[in-house]
PDB file of N, CA and C in Angstrom:
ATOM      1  N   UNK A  19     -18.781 263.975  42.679  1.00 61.00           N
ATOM      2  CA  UNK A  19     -19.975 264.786  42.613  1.00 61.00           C
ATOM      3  C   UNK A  19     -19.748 266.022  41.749  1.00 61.00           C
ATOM      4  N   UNK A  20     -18.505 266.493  41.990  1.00 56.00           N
ATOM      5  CA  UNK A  20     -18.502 268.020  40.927  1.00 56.00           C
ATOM      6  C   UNK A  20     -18.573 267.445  39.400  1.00 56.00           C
ATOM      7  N   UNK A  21     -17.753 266.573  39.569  1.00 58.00           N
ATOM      8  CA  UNK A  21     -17.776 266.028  37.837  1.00 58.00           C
ATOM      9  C   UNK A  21     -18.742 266.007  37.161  1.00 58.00           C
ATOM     10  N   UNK A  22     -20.024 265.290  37.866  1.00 45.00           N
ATOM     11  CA  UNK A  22     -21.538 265.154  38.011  1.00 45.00           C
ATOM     12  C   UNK A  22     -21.939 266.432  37.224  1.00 45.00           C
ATOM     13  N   UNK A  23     -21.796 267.375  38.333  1.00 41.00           N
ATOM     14  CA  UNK A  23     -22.243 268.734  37.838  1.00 41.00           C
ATOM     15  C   UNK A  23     -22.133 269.080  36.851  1.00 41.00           C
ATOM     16  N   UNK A  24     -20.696 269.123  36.466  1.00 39.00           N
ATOM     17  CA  UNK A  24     -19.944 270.119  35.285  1.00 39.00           C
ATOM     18  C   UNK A  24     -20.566 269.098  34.369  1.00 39.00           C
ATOM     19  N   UNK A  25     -20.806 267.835  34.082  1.00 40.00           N
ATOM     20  CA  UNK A  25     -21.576 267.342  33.058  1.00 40.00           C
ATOM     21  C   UNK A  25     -22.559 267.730  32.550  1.00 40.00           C
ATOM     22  N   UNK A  26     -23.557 267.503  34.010  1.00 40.00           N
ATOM     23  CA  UNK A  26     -25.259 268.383  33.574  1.00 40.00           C
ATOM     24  C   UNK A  26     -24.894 269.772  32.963  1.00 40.00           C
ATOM     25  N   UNK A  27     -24.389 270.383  33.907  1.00 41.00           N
ATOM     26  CA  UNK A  27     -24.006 271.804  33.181  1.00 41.00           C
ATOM     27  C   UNK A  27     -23.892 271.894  31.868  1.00 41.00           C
ATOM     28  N   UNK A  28     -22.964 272.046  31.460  1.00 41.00           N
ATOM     29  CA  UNK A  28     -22.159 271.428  30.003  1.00 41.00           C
ATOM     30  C   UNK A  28     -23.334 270.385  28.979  1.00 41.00           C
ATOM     31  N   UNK A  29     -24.109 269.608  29.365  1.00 42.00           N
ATOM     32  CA  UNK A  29     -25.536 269.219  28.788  1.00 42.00           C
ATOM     33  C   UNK A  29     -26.536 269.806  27.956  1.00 42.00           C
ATOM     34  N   UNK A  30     -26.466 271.114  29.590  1.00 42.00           N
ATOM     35  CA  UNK A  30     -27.708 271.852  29.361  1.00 42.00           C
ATOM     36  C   UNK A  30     -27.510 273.441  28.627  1.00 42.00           C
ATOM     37  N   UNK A  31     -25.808 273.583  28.935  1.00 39.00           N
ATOM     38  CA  UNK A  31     -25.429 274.727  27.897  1.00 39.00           C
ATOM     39  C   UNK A  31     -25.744 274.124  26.606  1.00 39.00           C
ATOM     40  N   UNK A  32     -24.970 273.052  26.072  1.00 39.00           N
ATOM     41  CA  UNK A  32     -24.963 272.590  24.591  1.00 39.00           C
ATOM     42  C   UNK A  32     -26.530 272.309  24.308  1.00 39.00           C
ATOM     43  N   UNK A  33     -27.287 271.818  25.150  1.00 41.00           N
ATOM     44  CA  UNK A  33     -28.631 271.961  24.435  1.00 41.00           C
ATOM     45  C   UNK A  33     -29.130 273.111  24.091  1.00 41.00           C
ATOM     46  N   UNK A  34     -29.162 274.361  25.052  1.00 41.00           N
ATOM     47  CA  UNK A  34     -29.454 274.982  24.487  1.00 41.00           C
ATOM     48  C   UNK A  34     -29.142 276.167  23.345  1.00 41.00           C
ATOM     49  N   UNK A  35     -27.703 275.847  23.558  1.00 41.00           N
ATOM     50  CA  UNK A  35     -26.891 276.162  22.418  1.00 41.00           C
ATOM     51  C   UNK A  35     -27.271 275.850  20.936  1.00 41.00           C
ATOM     52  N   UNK A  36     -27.651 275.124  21.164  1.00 47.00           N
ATOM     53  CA  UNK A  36     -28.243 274.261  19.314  1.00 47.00           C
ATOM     54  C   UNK A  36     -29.513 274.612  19.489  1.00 47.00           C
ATOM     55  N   UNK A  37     -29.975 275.028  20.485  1.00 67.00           N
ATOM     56  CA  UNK A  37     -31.347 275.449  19.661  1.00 67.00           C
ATOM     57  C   UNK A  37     -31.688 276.845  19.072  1.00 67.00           C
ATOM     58  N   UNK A  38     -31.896 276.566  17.796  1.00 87.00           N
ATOM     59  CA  UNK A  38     -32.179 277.911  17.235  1.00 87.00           C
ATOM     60  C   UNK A  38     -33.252 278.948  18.034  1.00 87.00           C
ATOM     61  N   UNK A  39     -32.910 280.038  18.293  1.00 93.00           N
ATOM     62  CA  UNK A  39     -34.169 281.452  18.659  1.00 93.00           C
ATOM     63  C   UNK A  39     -34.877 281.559  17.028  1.00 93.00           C
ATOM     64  N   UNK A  40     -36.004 282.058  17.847  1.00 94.00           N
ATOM     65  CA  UNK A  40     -37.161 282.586  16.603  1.00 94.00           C
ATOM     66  C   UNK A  40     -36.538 283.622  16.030  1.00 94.00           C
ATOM     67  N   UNK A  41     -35.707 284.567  16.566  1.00 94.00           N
ATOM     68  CA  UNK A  41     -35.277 285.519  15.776  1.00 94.00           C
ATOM     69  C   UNK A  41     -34.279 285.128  15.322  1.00 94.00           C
ATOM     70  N   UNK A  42     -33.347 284.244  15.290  1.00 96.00           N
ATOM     71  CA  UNK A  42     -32.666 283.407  13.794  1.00 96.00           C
ATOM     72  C   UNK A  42     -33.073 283.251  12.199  1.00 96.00           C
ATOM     73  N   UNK A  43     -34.259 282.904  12.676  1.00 97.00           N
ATOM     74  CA  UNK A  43     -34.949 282.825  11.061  1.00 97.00           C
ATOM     75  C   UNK A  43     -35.213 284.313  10.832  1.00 97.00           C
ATOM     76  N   UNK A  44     -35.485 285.075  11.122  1.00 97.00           N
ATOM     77  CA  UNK A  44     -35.867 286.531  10.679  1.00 97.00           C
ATOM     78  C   UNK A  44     -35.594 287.283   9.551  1.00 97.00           C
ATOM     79  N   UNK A  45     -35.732 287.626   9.005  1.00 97.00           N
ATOM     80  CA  UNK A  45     -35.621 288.554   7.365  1.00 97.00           C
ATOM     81  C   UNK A  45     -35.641 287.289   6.654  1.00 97.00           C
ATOM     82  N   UNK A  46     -34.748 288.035   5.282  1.00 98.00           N
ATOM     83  CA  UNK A  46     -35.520 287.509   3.516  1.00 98.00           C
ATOM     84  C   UNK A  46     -34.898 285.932   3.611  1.00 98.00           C
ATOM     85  N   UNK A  47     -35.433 285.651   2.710  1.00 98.00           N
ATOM     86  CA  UNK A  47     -35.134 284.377   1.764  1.00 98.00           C
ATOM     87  C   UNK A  47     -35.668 283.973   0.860  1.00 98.00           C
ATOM     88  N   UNK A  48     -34.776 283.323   0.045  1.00 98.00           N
ATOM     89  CA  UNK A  48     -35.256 283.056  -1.355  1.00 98.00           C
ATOM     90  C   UNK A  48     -35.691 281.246  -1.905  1.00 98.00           C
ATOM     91  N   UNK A  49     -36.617 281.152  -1.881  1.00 97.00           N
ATOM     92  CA  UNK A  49     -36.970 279.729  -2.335  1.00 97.00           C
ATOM     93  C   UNK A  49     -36.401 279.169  -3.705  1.00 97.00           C
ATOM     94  N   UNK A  50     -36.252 278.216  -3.822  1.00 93.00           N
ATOM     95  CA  UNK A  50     -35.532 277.706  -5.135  1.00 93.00           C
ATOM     96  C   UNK A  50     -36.201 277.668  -6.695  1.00 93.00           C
ATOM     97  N   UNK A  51     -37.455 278.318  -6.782  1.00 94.00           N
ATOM     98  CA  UNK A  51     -38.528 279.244  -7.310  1.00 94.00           C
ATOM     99  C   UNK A  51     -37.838 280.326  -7.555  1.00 94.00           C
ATOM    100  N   UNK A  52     -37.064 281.356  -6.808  1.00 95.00           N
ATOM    101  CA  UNK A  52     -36.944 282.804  -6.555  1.00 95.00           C
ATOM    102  C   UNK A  52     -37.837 283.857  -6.341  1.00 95.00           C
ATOM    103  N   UNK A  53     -38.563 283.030  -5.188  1.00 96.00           N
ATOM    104  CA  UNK A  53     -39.805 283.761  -4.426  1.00 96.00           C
ATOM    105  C   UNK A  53     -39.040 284.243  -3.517  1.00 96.00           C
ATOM    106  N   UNK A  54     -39.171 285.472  -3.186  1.00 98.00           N
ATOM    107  CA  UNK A  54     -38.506 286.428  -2.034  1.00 98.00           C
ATOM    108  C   UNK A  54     -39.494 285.827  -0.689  1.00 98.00           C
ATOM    109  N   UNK A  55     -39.171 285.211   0.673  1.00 98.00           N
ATOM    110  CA  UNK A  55     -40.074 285.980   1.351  1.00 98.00           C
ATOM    111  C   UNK A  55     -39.630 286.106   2.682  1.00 98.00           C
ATOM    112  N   UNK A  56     -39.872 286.862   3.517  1.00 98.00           N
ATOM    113  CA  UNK A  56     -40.279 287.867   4.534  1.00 98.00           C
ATOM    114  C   UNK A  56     -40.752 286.696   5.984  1.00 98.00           C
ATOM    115  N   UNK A  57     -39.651 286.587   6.657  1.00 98.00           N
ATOM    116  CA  UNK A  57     -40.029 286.013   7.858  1.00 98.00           C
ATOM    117  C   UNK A  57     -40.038 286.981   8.935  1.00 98.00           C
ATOM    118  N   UNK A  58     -41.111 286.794  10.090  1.00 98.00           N
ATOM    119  CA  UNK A  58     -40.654 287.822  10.794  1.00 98.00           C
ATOM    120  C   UNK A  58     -41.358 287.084  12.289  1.00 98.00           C
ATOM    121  N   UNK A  59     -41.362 287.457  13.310  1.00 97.00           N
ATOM    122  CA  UNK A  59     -41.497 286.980  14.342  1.00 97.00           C
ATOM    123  C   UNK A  59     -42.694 288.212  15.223  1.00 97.00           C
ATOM    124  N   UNK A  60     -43.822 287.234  16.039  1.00 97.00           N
ATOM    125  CA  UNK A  60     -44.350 288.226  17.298  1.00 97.00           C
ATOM    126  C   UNK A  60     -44.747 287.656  18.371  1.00 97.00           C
ATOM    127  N   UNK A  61     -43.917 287.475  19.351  1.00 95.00           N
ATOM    128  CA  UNK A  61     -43.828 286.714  21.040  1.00 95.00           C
ATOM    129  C   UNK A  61     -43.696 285.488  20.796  1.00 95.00           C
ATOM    130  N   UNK A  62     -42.699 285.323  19.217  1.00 95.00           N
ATOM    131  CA  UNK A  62     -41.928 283.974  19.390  1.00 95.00           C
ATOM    132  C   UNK A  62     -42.562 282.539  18.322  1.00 95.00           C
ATOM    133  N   UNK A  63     -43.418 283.730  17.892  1.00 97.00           N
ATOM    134  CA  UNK A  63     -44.480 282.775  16.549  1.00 97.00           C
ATOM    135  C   UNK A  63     -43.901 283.176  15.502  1.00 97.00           C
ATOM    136  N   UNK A  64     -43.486 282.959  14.066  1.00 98.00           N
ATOM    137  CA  UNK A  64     -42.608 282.874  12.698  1.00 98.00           C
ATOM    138  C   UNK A  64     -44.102 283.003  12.217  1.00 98.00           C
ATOM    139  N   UNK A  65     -43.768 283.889  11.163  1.00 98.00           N
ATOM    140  CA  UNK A  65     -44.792 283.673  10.183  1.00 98.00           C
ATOM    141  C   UNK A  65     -43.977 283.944   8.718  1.00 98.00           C
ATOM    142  N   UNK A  66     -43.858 283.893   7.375  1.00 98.00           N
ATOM    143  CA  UNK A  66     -43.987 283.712   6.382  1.00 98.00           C
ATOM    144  C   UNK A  66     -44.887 284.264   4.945  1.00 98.00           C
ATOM    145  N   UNK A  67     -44.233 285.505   4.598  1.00 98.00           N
ATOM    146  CA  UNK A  67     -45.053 286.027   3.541  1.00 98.00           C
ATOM    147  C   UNK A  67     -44.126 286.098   2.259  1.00 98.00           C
ATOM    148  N   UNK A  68     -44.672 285.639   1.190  1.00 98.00           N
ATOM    149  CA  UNK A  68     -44.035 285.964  -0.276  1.00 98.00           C
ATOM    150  C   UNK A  68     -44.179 287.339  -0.486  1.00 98.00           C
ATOM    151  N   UNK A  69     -43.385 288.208  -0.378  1.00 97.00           N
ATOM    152  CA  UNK A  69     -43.134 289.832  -0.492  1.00 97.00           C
ATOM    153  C   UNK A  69     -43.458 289.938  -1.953  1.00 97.00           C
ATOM    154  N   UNK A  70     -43.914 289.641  -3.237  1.00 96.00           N
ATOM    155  CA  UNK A  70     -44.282 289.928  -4.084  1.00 96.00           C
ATOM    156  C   UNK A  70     -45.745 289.610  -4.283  1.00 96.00           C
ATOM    157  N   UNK A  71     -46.325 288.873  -3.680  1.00 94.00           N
ATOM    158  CA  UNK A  71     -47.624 288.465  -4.088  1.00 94.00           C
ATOM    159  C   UNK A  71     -48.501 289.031  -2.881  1.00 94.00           C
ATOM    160  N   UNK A  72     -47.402 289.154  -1.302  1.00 97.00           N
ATOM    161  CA  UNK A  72     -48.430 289.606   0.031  1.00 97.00           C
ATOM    162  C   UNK A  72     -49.071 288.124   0.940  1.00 97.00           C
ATOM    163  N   UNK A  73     -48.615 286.981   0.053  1.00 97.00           N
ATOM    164  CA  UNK A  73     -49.170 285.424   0.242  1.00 97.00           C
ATOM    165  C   UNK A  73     -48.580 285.079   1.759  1.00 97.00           C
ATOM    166  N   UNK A  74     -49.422 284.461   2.787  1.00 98.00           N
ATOM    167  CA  UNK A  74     -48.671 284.064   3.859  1.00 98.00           C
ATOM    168  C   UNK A  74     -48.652 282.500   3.189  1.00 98.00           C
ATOM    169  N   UNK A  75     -47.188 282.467   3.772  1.00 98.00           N
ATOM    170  CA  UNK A  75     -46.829 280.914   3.365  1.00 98.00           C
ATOM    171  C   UNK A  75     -45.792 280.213   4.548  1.00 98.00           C
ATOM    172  N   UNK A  76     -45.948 281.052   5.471  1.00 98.00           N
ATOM    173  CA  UNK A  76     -45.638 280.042   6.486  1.00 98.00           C
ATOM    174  C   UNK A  76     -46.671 280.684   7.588  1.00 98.00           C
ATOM    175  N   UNK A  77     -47.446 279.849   8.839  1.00 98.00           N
ATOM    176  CA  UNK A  77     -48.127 280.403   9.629  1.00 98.00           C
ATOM    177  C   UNK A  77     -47.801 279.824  11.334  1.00 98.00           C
ATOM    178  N   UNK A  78     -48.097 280.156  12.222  1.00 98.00           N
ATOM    179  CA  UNK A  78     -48.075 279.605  13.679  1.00 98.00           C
ATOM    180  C   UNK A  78     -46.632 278.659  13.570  1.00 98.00           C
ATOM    181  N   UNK A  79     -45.677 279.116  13.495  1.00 98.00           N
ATOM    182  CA  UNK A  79     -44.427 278.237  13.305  1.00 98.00           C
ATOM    183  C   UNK A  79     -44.180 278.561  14.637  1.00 98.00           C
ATOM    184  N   UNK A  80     -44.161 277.908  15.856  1.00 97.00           N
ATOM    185  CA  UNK A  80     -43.896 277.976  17.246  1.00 97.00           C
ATOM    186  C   UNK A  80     -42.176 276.206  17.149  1.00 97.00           C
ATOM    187  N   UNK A  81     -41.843 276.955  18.505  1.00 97.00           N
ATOM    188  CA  UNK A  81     -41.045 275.626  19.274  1.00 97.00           C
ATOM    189  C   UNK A  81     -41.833 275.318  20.220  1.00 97.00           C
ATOM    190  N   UNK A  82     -42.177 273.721  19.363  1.00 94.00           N
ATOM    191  CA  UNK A  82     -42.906 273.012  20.410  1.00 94.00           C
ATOM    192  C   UNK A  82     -41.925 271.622  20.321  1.00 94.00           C
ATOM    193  N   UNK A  83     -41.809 270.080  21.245  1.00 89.00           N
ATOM    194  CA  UNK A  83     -41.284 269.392  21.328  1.00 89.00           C
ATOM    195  C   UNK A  83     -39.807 269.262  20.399  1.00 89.00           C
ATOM    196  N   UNK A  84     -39.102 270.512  21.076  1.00 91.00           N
ATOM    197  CA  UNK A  84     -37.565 269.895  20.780  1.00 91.00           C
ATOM    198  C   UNK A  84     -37.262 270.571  18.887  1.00 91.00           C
ATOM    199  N   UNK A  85     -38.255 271.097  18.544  1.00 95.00           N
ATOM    200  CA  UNK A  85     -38.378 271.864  17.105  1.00 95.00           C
ATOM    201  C   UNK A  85     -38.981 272.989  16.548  1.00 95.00           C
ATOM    202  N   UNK A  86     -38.761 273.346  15.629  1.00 97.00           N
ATOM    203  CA  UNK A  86     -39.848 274.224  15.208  1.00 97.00           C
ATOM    204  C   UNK A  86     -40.891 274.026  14.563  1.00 97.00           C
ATOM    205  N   UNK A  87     -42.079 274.075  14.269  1.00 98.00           N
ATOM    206  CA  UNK A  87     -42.989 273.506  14.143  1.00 98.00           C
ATOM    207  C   UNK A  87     -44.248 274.322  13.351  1.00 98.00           C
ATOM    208  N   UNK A  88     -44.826 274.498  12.607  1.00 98.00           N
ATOM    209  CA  UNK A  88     -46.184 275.379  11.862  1.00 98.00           C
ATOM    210  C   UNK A  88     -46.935 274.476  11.147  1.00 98.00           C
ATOM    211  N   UNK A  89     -47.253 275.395  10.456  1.00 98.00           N
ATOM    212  CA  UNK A  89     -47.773 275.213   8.626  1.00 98.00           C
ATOM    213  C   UNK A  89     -47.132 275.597   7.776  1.00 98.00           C
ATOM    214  N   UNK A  90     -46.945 274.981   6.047  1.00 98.00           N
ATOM    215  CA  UNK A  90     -46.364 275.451   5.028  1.00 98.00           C
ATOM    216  C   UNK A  90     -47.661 275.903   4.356  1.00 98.00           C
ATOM    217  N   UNK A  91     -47.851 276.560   3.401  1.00 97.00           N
ATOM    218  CA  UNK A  91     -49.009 276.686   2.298  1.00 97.00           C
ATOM    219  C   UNK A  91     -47.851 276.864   0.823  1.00 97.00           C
ATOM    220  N   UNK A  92     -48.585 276.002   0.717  1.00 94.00           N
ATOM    221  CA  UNK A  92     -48.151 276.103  -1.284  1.00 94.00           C
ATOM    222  C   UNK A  92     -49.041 277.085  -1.919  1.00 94.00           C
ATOM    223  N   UNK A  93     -48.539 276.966  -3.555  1.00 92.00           N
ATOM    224  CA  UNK A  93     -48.651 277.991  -4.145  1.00 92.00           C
ATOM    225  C   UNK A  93     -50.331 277.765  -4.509  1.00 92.00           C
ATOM    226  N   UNK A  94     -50.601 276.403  -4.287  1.00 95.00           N
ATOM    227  CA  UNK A  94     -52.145 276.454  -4.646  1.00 95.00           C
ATOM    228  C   UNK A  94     -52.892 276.527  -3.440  1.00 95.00           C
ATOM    229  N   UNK A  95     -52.471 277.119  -2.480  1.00 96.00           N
ATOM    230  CA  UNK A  95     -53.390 277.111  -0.914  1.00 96.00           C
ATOM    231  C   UNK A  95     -53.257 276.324  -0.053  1.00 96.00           C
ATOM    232  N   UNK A  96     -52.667 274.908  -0.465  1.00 96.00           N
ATOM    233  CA  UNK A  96     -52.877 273.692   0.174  1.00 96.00           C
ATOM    234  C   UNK A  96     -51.724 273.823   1.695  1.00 96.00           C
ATOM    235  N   UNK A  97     -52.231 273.584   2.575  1.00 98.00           N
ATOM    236  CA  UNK A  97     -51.639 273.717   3.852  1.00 98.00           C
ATOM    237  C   UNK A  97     -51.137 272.240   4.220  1.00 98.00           C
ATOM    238  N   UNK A  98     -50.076 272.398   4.393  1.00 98.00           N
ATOM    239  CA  UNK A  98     -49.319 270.950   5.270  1.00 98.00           C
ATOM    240  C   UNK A  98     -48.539 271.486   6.752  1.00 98.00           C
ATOM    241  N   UNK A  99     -48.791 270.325   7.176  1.00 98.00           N
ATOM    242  CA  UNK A  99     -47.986 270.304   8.766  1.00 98.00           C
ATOM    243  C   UNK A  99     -46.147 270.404   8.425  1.00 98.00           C
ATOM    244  N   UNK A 100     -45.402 271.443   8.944  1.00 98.00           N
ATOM    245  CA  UNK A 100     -44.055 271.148   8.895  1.00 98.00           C
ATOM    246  C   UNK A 100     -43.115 271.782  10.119  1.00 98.00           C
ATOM    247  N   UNK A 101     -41.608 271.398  10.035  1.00 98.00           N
ATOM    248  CA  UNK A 101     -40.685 271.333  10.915  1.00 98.00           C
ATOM    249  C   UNK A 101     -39.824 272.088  10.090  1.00 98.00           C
ATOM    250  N   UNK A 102     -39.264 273.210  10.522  1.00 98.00           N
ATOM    251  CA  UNK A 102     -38.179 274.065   9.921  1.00 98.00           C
ATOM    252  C   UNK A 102     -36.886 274.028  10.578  1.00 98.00           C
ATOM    253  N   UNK A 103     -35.779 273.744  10.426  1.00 97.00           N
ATOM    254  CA  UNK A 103     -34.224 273.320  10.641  1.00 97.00           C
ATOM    255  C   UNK A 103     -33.552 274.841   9.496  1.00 97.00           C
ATOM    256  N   UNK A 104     -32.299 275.233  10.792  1.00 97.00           N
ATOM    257  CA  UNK A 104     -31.465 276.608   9.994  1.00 97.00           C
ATOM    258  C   UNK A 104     -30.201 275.162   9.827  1.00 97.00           C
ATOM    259  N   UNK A 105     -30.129 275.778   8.625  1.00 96.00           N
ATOM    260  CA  UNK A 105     -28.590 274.145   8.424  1.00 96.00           C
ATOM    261  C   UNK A 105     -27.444 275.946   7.794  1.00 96.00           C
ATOM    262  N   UNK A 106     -26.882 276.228   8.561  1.00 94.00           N
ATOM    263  CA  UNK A 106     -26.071 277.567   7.905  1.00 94.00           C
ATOM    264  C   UNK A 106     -27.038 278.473   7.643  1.00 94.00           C
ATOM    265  N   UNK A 107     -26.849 279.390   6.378  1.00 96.00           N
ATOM    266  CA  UNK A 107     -27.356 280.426   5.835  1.00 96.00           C
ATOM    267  C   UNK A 107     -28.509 279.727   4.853  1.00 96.00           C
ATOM    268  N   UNK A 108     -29.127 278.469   5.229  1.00 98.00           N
ATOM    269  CA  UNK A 108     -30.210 277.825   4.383  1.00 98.00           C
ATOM    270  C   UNK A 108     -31.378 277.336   5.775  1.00 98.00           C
ATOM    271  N   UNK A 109     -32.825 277.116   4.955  1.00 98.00           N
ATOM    272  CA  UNK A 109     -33.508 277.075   6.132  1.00 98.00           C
ATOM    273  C   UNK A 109     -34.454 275.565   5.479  1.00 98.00           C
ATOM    274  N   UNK A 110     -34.465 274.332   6.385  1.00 98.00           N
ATOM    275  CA  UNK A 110     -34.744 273.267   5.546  1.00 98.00           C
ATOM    276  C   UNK A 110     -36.181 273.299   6.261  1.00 98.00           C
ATOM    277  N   UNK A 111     -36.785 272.981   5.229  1.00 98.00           N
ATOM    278  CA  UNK A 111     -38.549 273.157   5.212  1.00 98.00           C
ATOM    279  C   UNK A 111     -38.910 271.578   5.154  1.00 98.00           C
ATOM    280  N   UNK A 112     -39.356 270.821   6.077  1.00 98.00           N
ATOM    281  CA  UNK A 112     -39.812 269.482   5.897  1.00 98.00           C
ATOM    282  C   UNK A 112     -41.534 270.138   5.960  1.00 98.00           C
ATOM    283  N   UNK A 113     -42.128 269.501   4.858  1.00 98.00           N
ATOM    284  CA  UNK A 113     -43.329 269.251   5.244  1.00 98.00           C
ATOM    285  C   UNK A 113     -43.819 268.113   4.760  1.00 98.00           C
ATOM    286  N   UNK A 114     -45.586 268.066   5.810  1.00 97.00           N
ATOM    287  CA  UNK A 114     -46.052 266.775   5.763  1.00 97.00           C
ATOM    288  C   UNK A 114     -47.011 266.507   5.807  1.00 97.00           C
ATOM    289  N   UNK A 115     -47.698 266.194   5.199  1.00 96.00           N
ATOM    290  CA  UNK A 115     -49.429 266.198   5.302  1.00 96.00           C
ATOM    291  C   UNK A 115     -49.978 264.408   4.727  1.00 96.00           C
ATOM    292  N   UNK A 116     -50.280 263.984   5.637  1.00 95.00           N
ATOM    293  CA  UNK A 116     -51.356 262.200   5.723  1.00 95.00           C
ATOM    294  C   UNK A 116     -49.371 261.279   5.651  1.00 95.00           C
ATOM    295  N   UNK A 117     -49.827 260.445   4.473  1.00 96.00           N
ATOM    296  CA  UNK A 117     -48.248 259.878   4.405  1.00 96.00           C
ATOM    297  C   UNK A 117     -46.885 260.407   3.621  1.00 96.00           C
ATOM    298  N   UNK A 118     -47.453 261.368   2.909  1.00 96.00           N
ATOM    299  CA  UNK A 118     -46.718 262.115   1.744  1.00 96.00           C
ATOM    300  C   UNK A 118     -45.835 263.319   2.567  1.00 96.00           C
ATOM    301  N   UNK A 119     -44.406 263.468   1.599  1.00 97.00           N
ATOM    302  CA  UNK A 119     -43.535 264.460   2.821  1.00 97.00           C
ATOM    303  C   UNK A 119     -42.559 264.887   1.657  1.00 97.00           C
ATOM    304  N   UNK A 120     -42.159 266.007   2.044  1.00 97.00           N
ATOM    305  CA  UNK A 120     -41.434 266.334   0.947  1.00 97.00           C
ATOM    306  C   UNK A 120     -40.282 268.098   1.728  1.00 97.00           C
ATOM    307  N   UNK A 121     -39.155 268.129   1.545  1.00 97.00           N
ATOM    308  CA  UNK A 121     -38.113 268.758   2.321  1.00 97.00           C
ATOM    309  C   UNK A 121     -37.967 269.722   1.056  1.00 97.00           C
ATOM    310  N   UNK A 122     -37.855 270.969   1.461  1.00 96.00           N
ATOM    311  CA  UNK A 122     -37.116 272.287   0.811  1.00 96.00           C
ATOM    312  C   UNK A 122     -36.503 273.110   1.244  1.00 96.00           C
ATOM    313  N   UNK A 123     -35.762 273.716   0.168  1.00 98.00           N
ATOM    314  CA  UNK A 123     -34.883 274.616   1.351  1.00 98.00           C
ATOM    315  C   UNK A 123     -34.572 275.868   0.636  1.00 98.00           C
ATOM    316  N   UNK A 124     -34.809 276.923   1.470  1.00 98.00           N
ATOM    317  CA  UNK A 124     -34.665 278.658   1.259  1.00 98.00           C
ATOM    318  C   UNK A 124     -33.268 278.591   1.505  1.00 98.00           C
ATOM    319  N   UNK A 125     -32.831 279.479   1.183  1.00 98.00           N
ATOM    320  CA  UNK A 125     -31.730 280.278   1.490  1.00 98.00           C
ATOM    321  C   UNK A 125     -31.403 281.658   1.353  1.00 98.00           C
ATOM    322  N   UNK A 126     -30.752 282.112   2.987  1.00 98.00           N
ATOM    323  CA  UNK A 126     -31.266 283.503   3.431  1.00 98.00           C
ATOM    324  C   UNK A 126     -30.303 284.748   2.352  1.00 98.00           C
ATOM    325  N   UNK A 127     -31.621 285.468   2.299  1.00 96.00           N
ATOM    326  CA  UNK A 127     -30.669 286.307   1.304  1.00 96.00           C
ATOM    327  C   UNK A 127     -30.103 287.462   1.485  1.00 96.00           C
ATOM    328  N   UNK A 128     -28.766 287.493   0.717  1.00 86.00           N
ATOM    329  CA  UNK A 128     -28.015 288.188   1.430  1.00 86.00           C
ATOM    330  C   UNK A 128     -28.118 289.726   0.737  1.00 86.00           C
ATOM    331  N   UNK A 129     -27.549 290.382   2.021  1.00 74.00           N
ATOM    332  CA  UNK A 129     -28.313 292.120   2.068  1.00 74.00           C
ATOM    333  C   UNK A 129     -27.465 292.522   1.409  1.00 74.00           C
TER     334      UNK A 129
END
């Protein structure tokens, strides 16, 4: 029975160990563009602004089922559904809108 335990235990540390906090993603990064932008967090929602233009380009990025989860907006407005992953000091941007999908990745910039 203890063994039992120390398993679940040990489960439920490492799960939540890997899961990234909202304030992980927080401050700059640079898109592979060399768009600066500005993540910042309020009661656990990410949002996303290009610090040169004022553009929100990420919105409602919450953890919902096991990820992180929002909207992307591109540079022409167009909004897609996506999942954001911290892989190191890079932040991988899947987005996805009908069957079409396409992955990018920022990387946080350093102060």
């Amino acid at each position: 029975m203890k063994i039992f335990v120390l398993v679940v235990l040990l489960f439920y540390s490492f799960m939540s160990y890997s899961q990234n906090k909202a304030t992980d993603f927080i401050g700059y990064w640079v898109t592979d563009k060399d768009v600066e932008i500005h993540i910042t967090e309020d009661d656990g929602v990410l949002t996303g602004i290009a610090t040169q233009k004022g553009v929100t380009v990420l919105k409602e990025i919450e953890y919902k089922k096991d990820n992180w989860q929002g909207t992307v907006i591109n540079a022409q407005g167009k909004e897609a559904s996506c999942t954001l992953e911290l892989k190191g000091n890079a932040l991988e941007i899947k987005a996805k809108k009908g069957m079409m999908s396409k992955t990018i990745t920022w990387n946080r910039k350093e102060q």
